Coordinates of C-alpha atoms in Angstrom, one line a residue:
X1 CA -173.3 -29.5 -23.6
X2 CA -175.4 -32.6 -22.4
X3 CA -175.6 -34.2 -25.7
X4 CA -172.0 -34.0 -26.7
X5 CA -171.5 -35.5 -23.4
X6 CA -173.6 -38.2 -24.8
X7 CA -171.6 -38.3 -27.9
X8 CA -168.3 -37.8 -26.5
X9 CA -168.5 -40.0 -23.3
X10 CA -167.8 -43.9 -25.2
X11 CA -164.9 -42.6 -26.6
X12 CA -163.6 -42.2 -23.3
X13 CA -164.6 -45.4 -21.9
X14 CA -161.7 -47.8 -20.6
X15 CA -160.6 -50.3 -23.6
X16 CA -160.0 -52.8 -21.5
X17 CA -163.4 -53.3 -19.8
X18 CA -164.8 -55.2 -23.4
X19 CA -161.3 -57.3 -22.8
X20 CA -162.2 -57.5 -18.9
X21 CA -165.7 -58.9 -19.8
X22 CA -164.6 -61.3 -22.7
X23 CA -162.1 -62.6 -20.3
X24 CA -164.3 -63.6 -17.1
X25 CA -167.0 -64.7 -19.6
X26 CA -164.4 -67.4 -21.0
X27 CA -163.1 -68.3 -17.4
X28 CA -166.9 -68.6 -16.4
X29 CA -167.6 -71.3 -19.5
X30 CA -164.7 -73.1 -20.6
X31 CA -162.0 -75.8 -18.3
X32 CA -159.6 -74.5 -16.9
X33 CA -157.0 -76.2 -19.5
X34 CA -158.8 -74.2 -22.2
X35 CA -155.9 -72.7 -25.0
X36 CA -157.7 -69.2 -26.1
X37 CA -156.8 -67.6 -28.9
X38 CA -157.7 -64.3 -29.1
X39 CA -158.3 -61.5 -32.0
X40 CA -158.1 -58.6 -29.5
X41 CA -154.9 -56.1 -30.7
X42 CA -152.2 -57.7 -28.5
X43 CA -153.6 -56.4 -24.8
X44 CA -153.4 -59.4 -22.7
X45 CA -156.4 -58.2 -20.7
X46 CA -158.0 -61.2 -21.5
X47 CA -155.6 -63.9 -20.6
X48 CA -155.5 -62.2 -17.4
X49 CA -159.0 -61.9 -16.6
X50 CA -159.9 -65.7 -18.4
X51 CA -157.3 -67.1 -16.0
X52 CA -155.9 -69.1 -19.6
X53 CA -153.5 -69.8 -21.5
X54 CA -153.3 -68.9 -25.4
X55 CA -152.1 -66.9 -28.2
X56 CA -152.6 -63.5 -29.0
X57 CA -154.4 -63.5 -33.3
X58 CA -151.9 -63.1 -34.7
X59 CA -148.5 -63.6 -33.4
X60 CA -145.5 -64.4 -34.1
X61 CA -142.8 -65.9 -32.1
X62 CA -144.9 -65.0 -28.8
X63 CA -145.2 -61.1 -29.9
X64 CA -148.8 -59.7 -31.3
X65 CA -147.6 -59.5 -35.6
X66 CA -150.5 -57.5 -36.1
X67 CA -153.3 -58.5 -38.5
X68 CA -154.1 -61.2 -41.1
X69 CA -152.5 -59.9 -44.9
X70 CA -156.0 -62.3 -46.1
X71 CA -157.9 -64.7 -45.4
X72 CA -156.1 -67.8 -46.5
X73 CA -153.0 -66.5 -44.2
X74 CA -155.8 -66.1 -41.0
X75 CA -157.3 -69.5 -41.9
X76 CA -153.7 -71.2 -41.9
X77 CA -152.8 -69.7 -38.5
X78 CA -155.9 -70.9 -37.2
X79 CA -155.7 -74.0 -38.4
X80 CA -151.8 -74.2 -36.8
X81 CA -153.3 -72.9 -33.3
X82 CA -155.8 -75.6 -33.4
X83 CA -153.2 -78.3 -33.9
X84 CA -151.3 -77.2 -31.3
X85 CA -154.4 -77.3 -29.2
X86 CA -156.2 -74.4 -29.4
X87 CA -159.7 -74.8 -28.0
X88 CA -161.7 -71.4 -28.7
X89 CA -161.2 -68.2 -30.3
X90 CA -162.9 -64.7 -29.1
X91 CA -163.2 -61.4 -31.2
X92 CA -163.5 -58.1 -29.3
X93 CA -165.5 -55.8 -31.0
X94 CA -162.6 -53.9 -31.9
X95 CA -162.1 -56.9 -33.9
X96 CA -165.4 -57.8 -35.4
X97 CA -164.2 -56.2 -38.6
X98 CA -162.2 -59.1 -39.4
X99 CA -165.2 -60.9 -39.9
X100 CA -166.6 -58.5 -43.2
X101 CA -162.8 -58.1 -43.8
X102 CA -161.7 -61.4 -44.8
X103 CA -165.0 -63.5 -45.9
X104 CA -163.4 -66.3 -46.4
X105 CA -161.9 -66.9 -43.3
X106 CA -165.6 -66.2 -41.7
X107 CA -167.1 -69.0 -43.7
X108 CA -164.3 -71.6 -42.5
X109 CA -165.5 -70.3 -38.9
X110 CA -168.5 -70.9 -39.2
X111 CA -167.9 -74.5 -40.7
X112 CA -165.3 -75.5 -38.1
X113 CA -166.1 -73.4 -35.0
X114 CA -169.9 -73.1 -33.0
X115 CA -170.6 -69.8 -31.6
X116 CA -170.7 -70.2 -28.1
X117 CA -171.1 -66.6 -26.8
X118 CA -171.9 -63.5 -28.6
X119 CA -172.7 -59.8 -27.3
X120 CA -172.1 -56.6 -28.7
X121 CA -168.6 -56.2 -26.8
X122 CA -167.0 -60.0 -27.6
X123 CA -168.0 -63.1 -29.6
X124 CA -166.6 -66.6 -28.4
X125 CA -166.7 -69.5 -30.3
X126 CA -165.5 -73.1 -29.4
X127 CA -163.3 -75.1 -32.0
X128 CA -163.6 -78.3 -33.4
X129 CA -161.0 -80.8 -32.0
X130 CA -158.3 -82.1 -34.0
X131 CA -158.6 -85.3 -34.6
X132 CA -155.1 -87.2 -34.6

């Protein structure tokens, strides 16, 4: 019985503590006028916990609209979220996927975005600014 404990026991861990630790990462390194976006599944957890404003990945008229239909479509929100000011993005691992999922959209991350944060519960990575 101990080792299906062992097996057993994650999946019975609270979802909400990867989204508790993202969160008080990003209030511990960004300003306090920071705009997160975050690919997390619609939980607020880590607007709440960041003390920040943002936008759920992806939304749509302030509701969580589920995820991307491709890259290109994840790459144009983006983009939209970082003219309206956006200033980093965090994936929960929950969310990782999206990373093998839509290659192209992780190739225009890593060309306009710097990881700034990674563990194996949440990745955070700061945007470049938009210049006007």
């Amino acid at each position: 019985t101990l080792l299906a404990y062992v097996f057993v026991q994650p999946l019975y861990e609270p979802s909400a503590a990867q989204l508790c630790d993202a969160g008080l990462e990003l209030n511990r390194i960004t300003a306090p006028d920071a705009l997160i976006v975050a690919a997390d599944t619609g939980d607020p957890t880590i607007f709440y916990y960041a003390e920040r404003k943002g936008w759920h990945f992806l939304e749509r008229d302030a509701i969580y609209a589920g995820n991307s239909s491709d890259s290109q479509q994840a790459i144009a929100d983006l983009e939209q979220l970082r003219r309206r000011g956006a200033t980093h993005l965090v994936f929960t691992a929950n969310t990782f996927w999206w990373l093998d999922y839509y290659p192209e959209f992780a190739q225009h991350l890593a060309e306009s975005a710097e990881l700034i944060e990674a563990t194996p519960e949440f990745r955070i990575y700061k945007l470049a600014t938009v210049t006007r």
